[in-house]
Tab-separated table of C-alpha atoms in Angstrom:
chain	number	residue	atom	x	y	z
A	141	MET	CA	32.465	122.918	9.727
A	142	SER	CA	30.443	125.380	11.664
A	143	THR	CA	27.183	124.258	13.814
A	144	VAL	CA	23.836	125.814	14.492
A	145	HIS	CA	22.607	125.100	17.801
A	146	ILE	CA	18.789	125.146	18.346
A	147	ILE	CA	17.396	125.181	21.834
A	148	GLY	CA	14.016	124.163	21.862
A	149	ALA	CA	12.181	121.473	19.616
A	150	GLY	CA	8.863	123.103	19.260
A	151	LEU	CA	7.291	123.859	15.859
A	152	SER	CA	9.544	127.165	15.541
A	153	GLY	CA	12.799	125.348	16.357
A	154	LEU	CA	11.767	122.275	14.126
A	155	ALA	CA	11.013	124.581	11.304
A	156	ALA	CA	14.413	126.233	11.632
A	157	ALA	CA	16.258	123.145	11.968
A	158	VAL	CA	14.604	121.909	8.592
A	159	ARG	CA	15.411	124.941	6.945
A	160	LEU	CA	18.970	124.657	7.779
A	161	ALA	CA	19.451	120.731	7.217
A	162	GLU	CA	17.705	121.256	3.848
A	163	SER	CA	20.524	123.701	3.018
A	164	ARG	CA	23.358	121.457	4.222
A	165	HIS	CA	24.057	123.167	7.436
A	166	ARG	CA	24.915	121.061	10.441
A	167	VAL	CA	22.396	121.378	13.145
A	168	VAL	CA	21.891	120.165	16.469
A	169	ILE	CA	18.512	120.774	18.101
A	170	TYR	CA	18.036	120.493	21.979
A	171	ASP	CA	14.818	120.281	24.024
A	172	SER	CA	14.390	119.685	27.738
A	173	ALA	CA	11.495	117.614	27.284
A	174	GLY	CA	11.540	113.853	26.473
A	175	GLN	CA	9.515	114.477	23.198
A	176	ALA	CA	9.698	117.179	20.431
A	177	GLY	CA	7.075	119.239	19.185
A	178	GLY	CA	6.163	121.380	22.307
A	179	ARG	CA	2.509	122.353	22.359
A	180	CYS	CA	1.972	120.769	18.924
A	181	ARG	CA	2.299	117.311	19.634
A	182	SER	CA	0.420	113.963	19.805
A	183	PHE	CA	0.759	111.265	22.623
A	184	TYR	CA	-1.050	108.082	23.732
A	185	ASP	CA	-3.250	108.792	26.733
A	186	LYS	CA	-3.457	105.449	28.671
A	187	HIS	CA	-6.625	106.782	30.582
A	188	LEU	CA	-8.463	107.221	26.977
A	189	GLU	CA	-6.332	104.243	25.381
A	190	ARG	CA	-6.151	106.448	22.398
A	191	ASP	CA	-3.581	108.789	20.628
A	192	ILE	CA	-4.545	112.183	21.111
A	193	ASP	CA	-3.232	115.707	20.399
A	194	ASN	CA	-2.489	117.786	23.521
A	195	GLY	CA	-4.694	120.569	22.135
A	196	ASN	CA	-6.570	121.131	18.683
A	197	HIS	CA	-5.139	123.311	16.026
A	198	MET	CA	-6.320	124.617	12.651
A	199	ILE	CA	-4.539	125.871	9.840
A	200	MET	CA	-5.906	127.474	6.777
A	201	SER	CA	-5.142	126.661	3.073
A	202	GLY	CA	-3.604	130.371	2.694
A	203	ASN	CA	-0.991	129.455	5.481
A	204	LYS	CA	1.966	129.362	3.174
A	205	SER	CA	4.651	128.757	5.577
A	206	ALA	CA	2.943	125.924	7.369
A	207	LEU	CA	1.917	124.156	3.957
A	208	SER	CA	5.642	124.516	2.635
A	209	TYR	CA	6.886	123.066	5.739
A	210	LEU	CA	4.852	119.864	5.457
A	211	GLU	CA	6.095	119.545	1.845
A	212	ARG	CA	9.522	120.199	2.634
A	213	ILE	CA	9.584	117.305	5.432
A	214	GLY	CA	7.732	114.943	3.006
A	215	SER	CA	4.648	114.632	5.289
A	216	VAL	CA	2.216	112.351	3.634
A	217	ASP	CA	-1.474	113.326	3.224
A	218	PRO	CA	-1.175	115.092	6.610
A	219	LEU	CA	-4.296	117.337	6.492
A	220	THR	CA	-7.994	116.981	6.277
A	221	GLY	CA	-10.806	119.590	5.534
A	222	PRO	CA	-14.024	120.392	3.693
A	223	PRO	CA	-13.952	120.131	-0.022
A	224	GLU	CA	-14.780	123.838	0.033
A	225	ALA	CA	-13.978	127.034	2.269
A	226	ALA	CA	-17.038	126.140	4.789
A	227	TYR	CA	-17.406	126.811	8.431
A	228	PRO	CA	-20.364	125.047	10.112
A	229	PHE	CA	-21.644	126.461	13.278
A	230	VAL	CA	-24.064	125.883	15.931
A	231	ASP	CA	-25.835	128.233	18.510
A	232	VAL	CA	-25.858	125.860	21.660
A	233	ALA	CA	-28.582	127.885	23.370
A	234	SER	CA	-31.133	128.096	20.371
A	235	GLY	CA	-29.994	124.984	18.347
A	236	ARG	CA	-29.885	127.001	15.172
A	237	ARG	CA	-27.133	125.660	12.481
A	238	TRP	CA	-25.723	127.588	9.722
A	239	THR	CA	-22.675	126.958	7.484
A	240	VAL	CA	-20.516	130.048	6.299
A	241	LYS	CA	-19.253	129.330	2.793
A	242	ILE	CA	-16.528	131.680	1.385
A	243	GLY	CA	-16.607	131.957	-2.309
A	244	ASP	CA	-13.727	131.373	-4.652
A	245	GLY	CA	-11.971	134.435	-5.926
A	246	PRO	CA	-10.609	137.308	-4.224
A	247	VAL	CA	-13.922	139.464	-4.751
A	248	PRO	CA	-16.129	138.602	-1.904
A	249	PHE	CA	-19.346	137.989	-3.790
A	250	TRP	CA	-20.461	135.366	-1.085
A	251	VAL	CA	-21.394	138.120	1.336
A	252	PHE	CA	-24.317	138.969	-1.140
A	253	ASP	CA	-25.585	135.322	-0.662
A	254	LYS	CA	-27.789	134.881	2.231
A	255	HIS	CA	-27.139	131.369	2.328
A	256	ARG	CA	-23.433	131.754	2.322
A	257	ARG	CA	-22.947	134.335	4.776
A	258	VAL	CA	-23.700	134.635	8.608
A	259	PRO	CA	-27.624	134.365	9.142
A	260	ASP	CA	-29.418	137.426	10.009
A	261	THR	CA	-26.495	139.685	8.788
A	262	GLY	CA	-26.608	142.117	5.592
A	263	LEU	CA	-24.208	143.654	3.401
A	264	MET	CA	-23.886	146.813	5.686
A	265	ASP	CA	-22.544	144.561	8.417
A	266	TYR	CA	-19.639	143.472	6.234
A	267	LEU	CA	-18.943	147.224	5.028
A	268	LYS	CA	-18.921	148.382	8.621
A	269	ALA	CA	-16.503	145.454	9.483
A	270	ALA	CA	-14.260	147.046	6.961
A	271	ALA	CA	-12.974	149.428	9.555
A	272	ILE	CA	-10.591	146.645	10.829
A	273	VAL	CA	-8.531	147.235	7.784
A	274	PHE	CA	-7.487	150.655	9.156
A	275	ALA	CA	-6.985	149.631	12.635
A	276	GLY	CA	-4.221	151.113	14.736
A	277	SER	CA	-1.555	149.311	16.709
A	278	GLU	CA	-3.309	150.444	19.951
A	279	GLN	CA	-6.802	149.330	19.077
A	280	THR	CA	-8.534	146.000	19.946
A	281	VAL	CA	-11.088	144.151	17.962
A	282	ALA	CA	-13.914	145.512	20.043
A	283	ASP	CA	-12.643	148.944	19.284
A	284	VAL	CA	-13.519	148.682	15.567
A	285	VAL	CA	-16.340	146.350	15.220
A	286	ASP	CA	-19.835	146.843	16.374
A	287	GLU	CA	-20.244	144.584	19.876
A	288	LYS	CA	-23.816	144.707	19.377
A	289	SER	CA	-24.083	143.270	15.960
A	290	VAL	CA	-25.163	139.579	15.035
A	291	LEU	CA	-21.822	139.431	13.124
A	292	TYR	CA	-19.970	140.188	16.305
A	293	LYS	CA	-21.178	137.184	18.226
A	294	ARG	CA	-21.277	134.947	15.231
A	295	PHE	CA	-18.206	135.990	13.537
A	296	TRP	CA	-15.912	138.281	15.217
A	297	GLU	CA	-15.943	136.844	18.874
A	298	PRO	CA	-15.170	133.220	17.764
A	299	LEU	CA	-12.789	134.181	15.135
A	300	THR	CA	-11.029	136.408	17.778
A	301	LEU	CA	-10.983	133.833	20.309
A	302	ALA	CA	-9.771	130.913	17.923
A	303	VAL	CA	-6.991	133.108	16.370
A	304	LEU	CA	-5.860	135.432	19.237
A	305	ASN	CA	-6.689	133.236	22.210
A	306	THR	CA	-8.228	136.336	23.750
A	307	THR	CA	-11.466	138.085	23.584
A	308	PRO	CA	-12.200	140.892	21.136
A	309	ALA	CA	-12.027	143.462	24.172
A	310	GLN	CA	-8.364	142.340	24.363
A	311	GLY	CA	-7.020	140.993	21.001
A	312	GLN	CA	-5.130	143.487	18.820
A	313	ALA	CA	-7.364	144.446	15.781
A	314	LYS	CA	-4.599	144.833	13.507
A	315	LEU	CA	-3.140	141.243	14.150
A	316	LEU	CA	-6.443	139.760	13.493
A	317	TRP	CA	-6.721	141.783	10.379
A	318	SER	CA	-3.345	140.014	9.184
A	319	VAL	CA	-4.787	136.659	9.356
A	320	ILE	CA	-7.974	138.091	7.092
A	321	ARG	CA	-5.710	139.768	4.791
A	322	GLU	CA	-3.728	136.415	4.035
A	323	THR	CA	-6.722	134.156	4.149
A	324	PHE	CA	-10.537	135.128	3.805
A	325	LEU	CA	-9.910	138.516	1.918
A	326	LEU	CA	-8.124	136.119	-0.891
A	327	GLY	CA	-11.159	133.986	-1.435
A	328	GLY	CA	-12.063	130.146	-0.706
A	329	GLU	CA	-8.887	128.935	-2.356
A	330	ALA	CA	-6.698	130.771	0.736
A	331	SER	CA	-9.675	130.066	3.313
A	332	ARG	CA	-10.206	126.322	3.291
A	333	PRO	CA	-9.835	125.002	6.955
A	334	LEU	CA	-7.562	122.115	7.506
A	335	ALA	CA	-6.635	119.855	10.584
A	336	ALA	CA	-4.517	116.992	11.079
A	337	LYS	CA	-5.728	113.825	9.800
A	338	ARG	CA	-3.911	111.447	12.123
A	339	GLY	CA	-2.604	113.907	14.704
A	340	LEU	CA	-0.257	116.810	15.104
A	341	GLY	CA	2.614	114.366	15.842
A	342	PRO	CA	2.360	112.283	12.459
A	343	ALA	CA	1.762	115.448	10.533
A	344	PHE	CA	4.039	118.079	11.933
A	345	VAL	CA	6.643	116.553	14.242
A	346	GLU	CA	7.622	112.888	13.306
A	347	PRO	CA	8.477	113.574	9.801
A	348	ALA	CA	10.338	116.642	10.617
A	349	LEU	CA	12.616	114.765	13.004
A	350	LYS	CA	13.118	112.086	10.328
A	351	PHE	CA	14.031	114.695	7.885
A	352	ILE	CA	16.614	116.626	10.339
A	353	GLU	CA	18.289	113.319	11.159
A	354	SER	CA	18.371	112.043	7.471
A	355	HIS	CA	20.244	115.284	6.476
A	356	GLY	CA	22.822	114.712	9.253
A	357	GLY	CA	21.029	116.827	11.859
A	358	VAL	CA	21.282	115.629	15.668
A	359	VAL	CA	18.115	115.747	18.018
A	360	ARG	CA	19.083	115.552	21.709
A	361	LEU	CA	15.844	115.310	24.022
A	362	ASN	CA	15.930	115.682	27.901
A	363	ALA	CA	18.429	118.460	27.495
A	364	ARG	CA	17.657	121.263	29.427
A	365	LEU	CA	19.517	124.612	28.871
A	366	ARG	CA	20.898	126.057	32.326
A	367	ASN	CA	22.379	129.157	30.909
A	368	ALA	CA	24.296	130.566	28.005
A	369	TRP	CA	27.777	132.206	28.531
A	370	MET	CA	28.560	135.382	26.373
A	371	GLU	CA	31.636	136.979	25.789
A	372	GLY	CA	32.783	139.552	22.954
A	373	GLY	CA	29.292	140.000	21.976
A	374	GLU	CA	28.717	136.377	21.228
A	375	VAL	CA	27.382	133.171	22.882
A	376	SER	CA	30.477	131.260	23.786
A	377	SER	CA	29.054	128.165	25.531
A	378	LEU	CA	25.630	126.352	26.343
A	379	ASN	CA	25.656	124.941	29.783
A	380	PHE	CA	22.906	122.049	29.933
A	381	THR	CA	22.112	120.069	32.816
A	382	ASP	CA	24.726	117.297	32.329
A	383	GLU	CA	27.094	118.959	29.736
A	384	THR	CA	28.681	122.056	28.747
A	385	VAL	CA	28.821	122.679	24.776
A	386	THR	CA	31.662	125.262	23.947
A	387	LEU	CA	31.078	126.978	20.641
A	388	GLU	CA	33.450	126.902	17.580
A	389	GLU	CA	34.267	129.710	15.629
A	390	ASP	CA	31.184	130.813	13.284
A	391	ASP	CA	28.607	128.707	15.454
A	392	GLN	CA	25.245	130.132	15.479
A	393	VAL	CA	22.628	129.570	18.024
A	394	ILE	CA	18.898	129.962	17.724
A	395	PHE	CA	16.816	130.116	20.844
A	396	ALA	CA	13.480	128.775	20.111
A	397	LEU	CA	11.901	129.147	23.521
A	398	PRO	CA	8.614	130.170	25.052
A	399	PRO	CA	8.781	133.521	26.753
A	400	ALA	CA	8.762	132.680	30.202
A	401	ARG	CA	11.941	130.362	29.738
A	402	LEU	CA	13.515	132.592	27.299
A	403	LYS	CA	13.450	135.354	30.241
A	404	GLN	CA	15.074	132.765	32.653
A	405	ILE	CA	17.985	132.491	30.223
A	406	MET	CA	18.228	136.299	29.101
A	407	PRO	CA	16.800	138.164	32.174
A	408	GLU	CA	17.419	141.715	30.026
A	409	LEU	CA	14.695	140.621	27.662
A	410	GLU	CA	11.041	141.861	28.244
A	411	PRO	CA	8.644	139.468	26.017
A	412	PRO	CA	5.050	139.626	26.177
A	413	ALA	CA	3.772	137.573	29.032
A	414	ASP	CA	2.687	133.764	27.952
A	415	ASP	CA	-0.083	133.209	30.586
A	416	ALA	CA	-2.864	133.160	28.275
A	417	SER	CA	-4.490	129.492	28.762
A	418	ILE	CA	-6.499	127.061	26.511
A	419	LEU	CA	-8.767	124.326	27.880
A	420	ASN	CA	-9.048	121.063	26.080
A	421	ILE	CA	-11.382	118.461	26.819
A	422	HIS	CA	-11.003	114.855	24.778
A	423	TYR	CA	-14.114	112.653	25.213
A	424	ARG	CA	-14.051	109.022	23.958
A	425	LEU	CA	-17.295	107.386	23.171
A	426	GLY	CA	-18.212	103.774	22.837
A	427	ARG	CA	-18.322	103.871	19.000
A	428	PRO	CA	-17.151	106.326	16.341
A	429	ALA	CA	-18.949	109.767	16.685
A	430	PRO	CA	-21.690	110.734	14.454
A	431	THR	CA	-20.236	113.250	11.793
A	432	GLY	CA	-23.403	114.235	9.884
A	433	VAL	CA	-23.651	117.863	11.168
A	434	LEU	CA	-20.024	118.600	10.112
A	435	GLY	CA	-20.280	119.144	6.585
A	436	GLY	CA	-17.387	116.840	5.338
A	437	GLY	CA	-15.130	118.630	7.529
A	438	PRO	CA	-13.499	117.289	10.932
A	439	PHE	CA	-14.802	120.104	13.347
A	440	ILE	CA	-17.811	122.481	14.000
A	441	GLY	CA	-17.879	125.969	15.614
A	442	MET	CA	-20.001	126.578	18.821
A	443	VAL	CA	-21.441	129.841	20.114
A	444	SER	CA	-23.481	130.664	23.334
A	445	SER	CA	-21.400	127.917	25.050
A	446	ASP	CA	-18.069	127.509	26.835
A	447	GLY	CA	-16.935	125.123	24.347
A	448	GLN	CA	-15.968	126.773	21.128
A	449	TRP	CA	-14.754	124.063	18.574
A	450	ALA	CA	-15.631	120.421	18.577
A	451	PHE	CA	-13.028	118.301	16.588
A	452	VAL	CA	-14.162	114.447	15.502
A	453	ARG	CA	-11.694	111.723	14.958
A	454	ASP	CA	-13.026	108.321	15.190
A	455	ASP	CA	-14.427	107.798	18.591
A	456	VAL	CA	-12.920	110.899	20.263
A	457	ILE	CA	-14.439	114.193	20.572
A	458	SER	CA	-11.970	117.006	21.284
A	459	LEU	CA	-13.435	120.367	22.713
A	460	THR	CA	-11.410	123.348	22.614
A	461	THR	CA	-12.019	126.429	24.862
A	462	SER	CA	-9.645	129.281	23.712
A	463	ALA	CA	-9.014	132.156	26.152
A	464	SER	CA	-10.031	130.006	29.145
A	465	HIS	CA	-8.138	132.382	31.288
A	466	ALA	CA	-10.387	135.125	30.100
A	467	ILE	CA	-13.875	133.646	30.193
A	468	GLY	CA	-13.927	132.043	33.496
A	469	THR	CA	-13.346	128.189	32.767
A	470	ASP	CA	-9.831	127.979	34.442
A	471	ASP	CA	-11.655	128.570	37.633
A	472	MET	CA	-14.206	125.628	37.133
A	473	PRO	CA	-13.269	122.263	38.648
A	474	ASN	CA	-12.733	119.570	36.097
A	475	ASP	CA	-15.923	117.479	36.922
A	476	ASP	CA	-18.172	120.948	36.677
A	477	VAL	CA	-16.645	121.926	33.178
A	478	VAL	CA	-16.432	118.301	31.721
A	479	SER	CA	-20.191	118.085	32.600
A	480	LYS	CA	-21.316	121.703	31.075
A	481	ILE	CA	-19.157	121.219	28.043
A	482	TRP	CA	-20.384	117.654	27.298
A	483	ARG	CA	-23.937	119.044	27.554
A	484	GLU	CA	-22.974	121.591	24.894
A	485	THR	CA	-21.353	118.817	22.662
A	486	GLN	CA	-24.408	116.748	22.685
A	487	ILE	CA	-26.207	119.667	21.296
A	488	ALA	CA	-23.611	120.462	18.805
A	489	LEU	CA	-23.111	117.211	17.502
A	490	ASP	CA	-26.793	116.230	17.507
A	491	LEU	CA	-25.769	113.273	20.133
A	492	GLY	CA	-29.041	113.167	21.715
A	493	ASP	CA	-28.501	111.355	25.237
A	494	VAL	CA	-25.378	109.461	23.916
A	495	ASP	CA	-22.901	109.629	26.713
A	496	TYR	CA	-19.300	109.396	26.938
A	497	GLU	CA	-17.092	106.428	28.225
A	498	ARG	CA	-13.904	108.109	29.210
A	499	VAL	CA	-12.655	111.679	29.232
A	500	ARG	CA	-9.233	113.496	29.867
A	501	VAL	CA	-9.046	117.350	30.503
A	502	ILE	CA	-5.807	119.024	29.218
A	503	ARG	CA	-5.250	122.642	30.667
A	504	GLU	CA	-2.540	124.563	28.899
A	505	LYS	CA	-1.579	127.348	31.328
A	506	ARG	CA	0.768	128.789	29.063
A	507	ALA	CA	-0.670	128.149	25.698
A	508	THR	CA	0.229	131.433	23.816
A	509	PRO	CA	1.550	135.019	24.607
A	510	ASP	CA	-0.292	137.945	25.193
A	511	GLN	CA	-1.915	139.361	21.910
A	512	SER	CA	-3.434	142.427	23.445
A	513	PRO	CA	-2.155	145.840	21.761
A	514	ALA	CA	0.461	146.073	24.879
A	515	GLY	CA	1.504	142.105	24.359
A	516	VAL	CA	1.841	142.613	20.479
A	517	LYS	CA	4.228	145.854	21.406
A	518	ARG	CA	6.458	143.615	23.556
A	519	ARG	CA	7.055	141.219	20.691
A	520	LEU	CA	10.770	140.501	20.342
A	521	LYS	CA	12.826	140.719	17.065
A	522	PRO	CA	14.806	137.594	15.903
A	523	GLU	CA	18.220	139.592	16.063
A	524	THR	CA	19.860	139.983	19.511
A	525	ARG	CA	22.644	141.725	20.863
A	526	CYS	CA	25.027	138.617	20.508
A	527	ARG	CA	26.045	138.498	16.592
A	528	ASN	CA	25.577	134.600	16.530
A	529	LEU	CA	22.097	134.488	18.476
A	530	PHE	CA	18.675	134.673	17.081
A	531	LEU	CA	15.350	134.209	18.402
A	532	ALA	CA	12.366	132.192	16.907
A	533	GLY	CA	8.779	131.249	18.355
A	534	ASP	CA	5.456	132.827	18.073
A	535	HIS	CA	6.297	135.479	20.391
A	536	THR	CA	8.538	137.013	17.992
A	537	ASP	CA	7.583	139.933	15.687
A	538	THR	CA	6.245	137.594	12.761
A	539	GLY	CA	3.534	140.054	11.886
A	540	VAL	CA	0.934	137.293	12.287
A	541	PRO	CA	-0.621	135.779	15.519
A	542	ALA	CA	0.789	133.035	17.681
A	543	THR	CA	-0.273	130.244	15.419
A	544	ILE	CA	1.200	127.135	13.848
A	545	GLU	CA	1.777	129.412	10.929
A	546	GLY	CA	3.353	132.053	13.026
A	547	SER	CA	5.692	129.575	14.708
A	548	ILE	CA	6.903	128.143	11.525
A	549	ARG	CA	7.295	131.552	9.996
A	550	SER	CA	9.467	132.562	12.905
A	551	GLY	CA	11.604	129.232	12.638
A	552	ASP	CA	12.132	129.929	8.729
A	553	ARG	CA	13.308	133.557	9.591
A	554	ALA	CA	15.693	132.614	12.432
A	555	ALA	CA	17.164	130.005	10.078
A	556	GLU	CA	17.994	132.520	7.422
A	557	LEU	CA	19.519	134.850	9.896
A	558	ALA	CA	21.660	132.031	11.232
A	559	MET	CA	22.776	130.991	7.826
A	560	ARG	CA	24.338	134.274	7.249
A	561	GLY	CA	26.939	133.667	9.544
A	562	VAL	CA	27.567	130.049	9.106
A	563	ALA	CA	31.150	129.330	7.340
């Protein structure tokens, strides 16, 4: 019986393995780390004495691939979110608060309601924003939206930072439109924000590992691929640090590796750079954090601040700053950035003078690939020059940004291609 060897146990690799195992194909998945999940994982932090996620991730109710993956692996009650498509925001500089509420149904009647749309905006702002529908592949978000408008500061900028992990001046408009088309454009049923209730590991990773192993798959951690031998237009062997795996006839291989690591193995490839960073700060309080300003969900968006999204889980408040490489927080010492963003957090969550007890800073230096027009152009196709080798990862050409949805979609696609060659 032939085997599909998957290198990389991040979400794209796990998604591919789940698809293959579900279809009764023999799967072996390898990862150089001591745990699966890649950037999407949970761990026990000894300093905080709490289980935390390495970073905050949000999905939406219109992310069909991600939700299908969770259902497939039997993840039990994994997500939490507000009862409707509601996004609470606060302007940290002024203290002003508002909630954007996306109405149900594909017709955006909600933009006519000043209590549902972004404050101080009118219907014309949204009509002008429709230019993103026709954006070309070379245009950025800033090229097609009005940077001087209120809607830019209170919608386009936070959305671009969150989805593309870059600024509107750099992010490709067409890629951002792909998200709007699959979520906001379809109304509230596809736009409800969701986050992992108990953590990314319990929701996305641990159930997947159990599913793979229960279906006969093998998971090998601490297995670093050194190189892959290719002969006759196929991968013939995989050379790991402590073993060499010789492929049998009809064996298939999926590289679910981040761009920098992939280029080490296949120098001829030119994937997008993966040096876009994210700053995450986890504050532990002495008691459960108040959630009154969250509106029934687990987060609040922040503008006029370095902190952009505050997620609350019990007594831990986790702050995320996307595109930290582009807005200057990568250059700030930990003590300075912790103090500044905590002051913003106190305002955002209406904490008054409540202080935190402990804090953990996590800087993800290679969080996502470049999602500028030039970076998107370098996205790789899942097929390679080797008949039995396919690529997965959020840097591949999925048609959507480098998100959980994009990662899972890439794994599904790679699995479909590999299954065609499995005996």
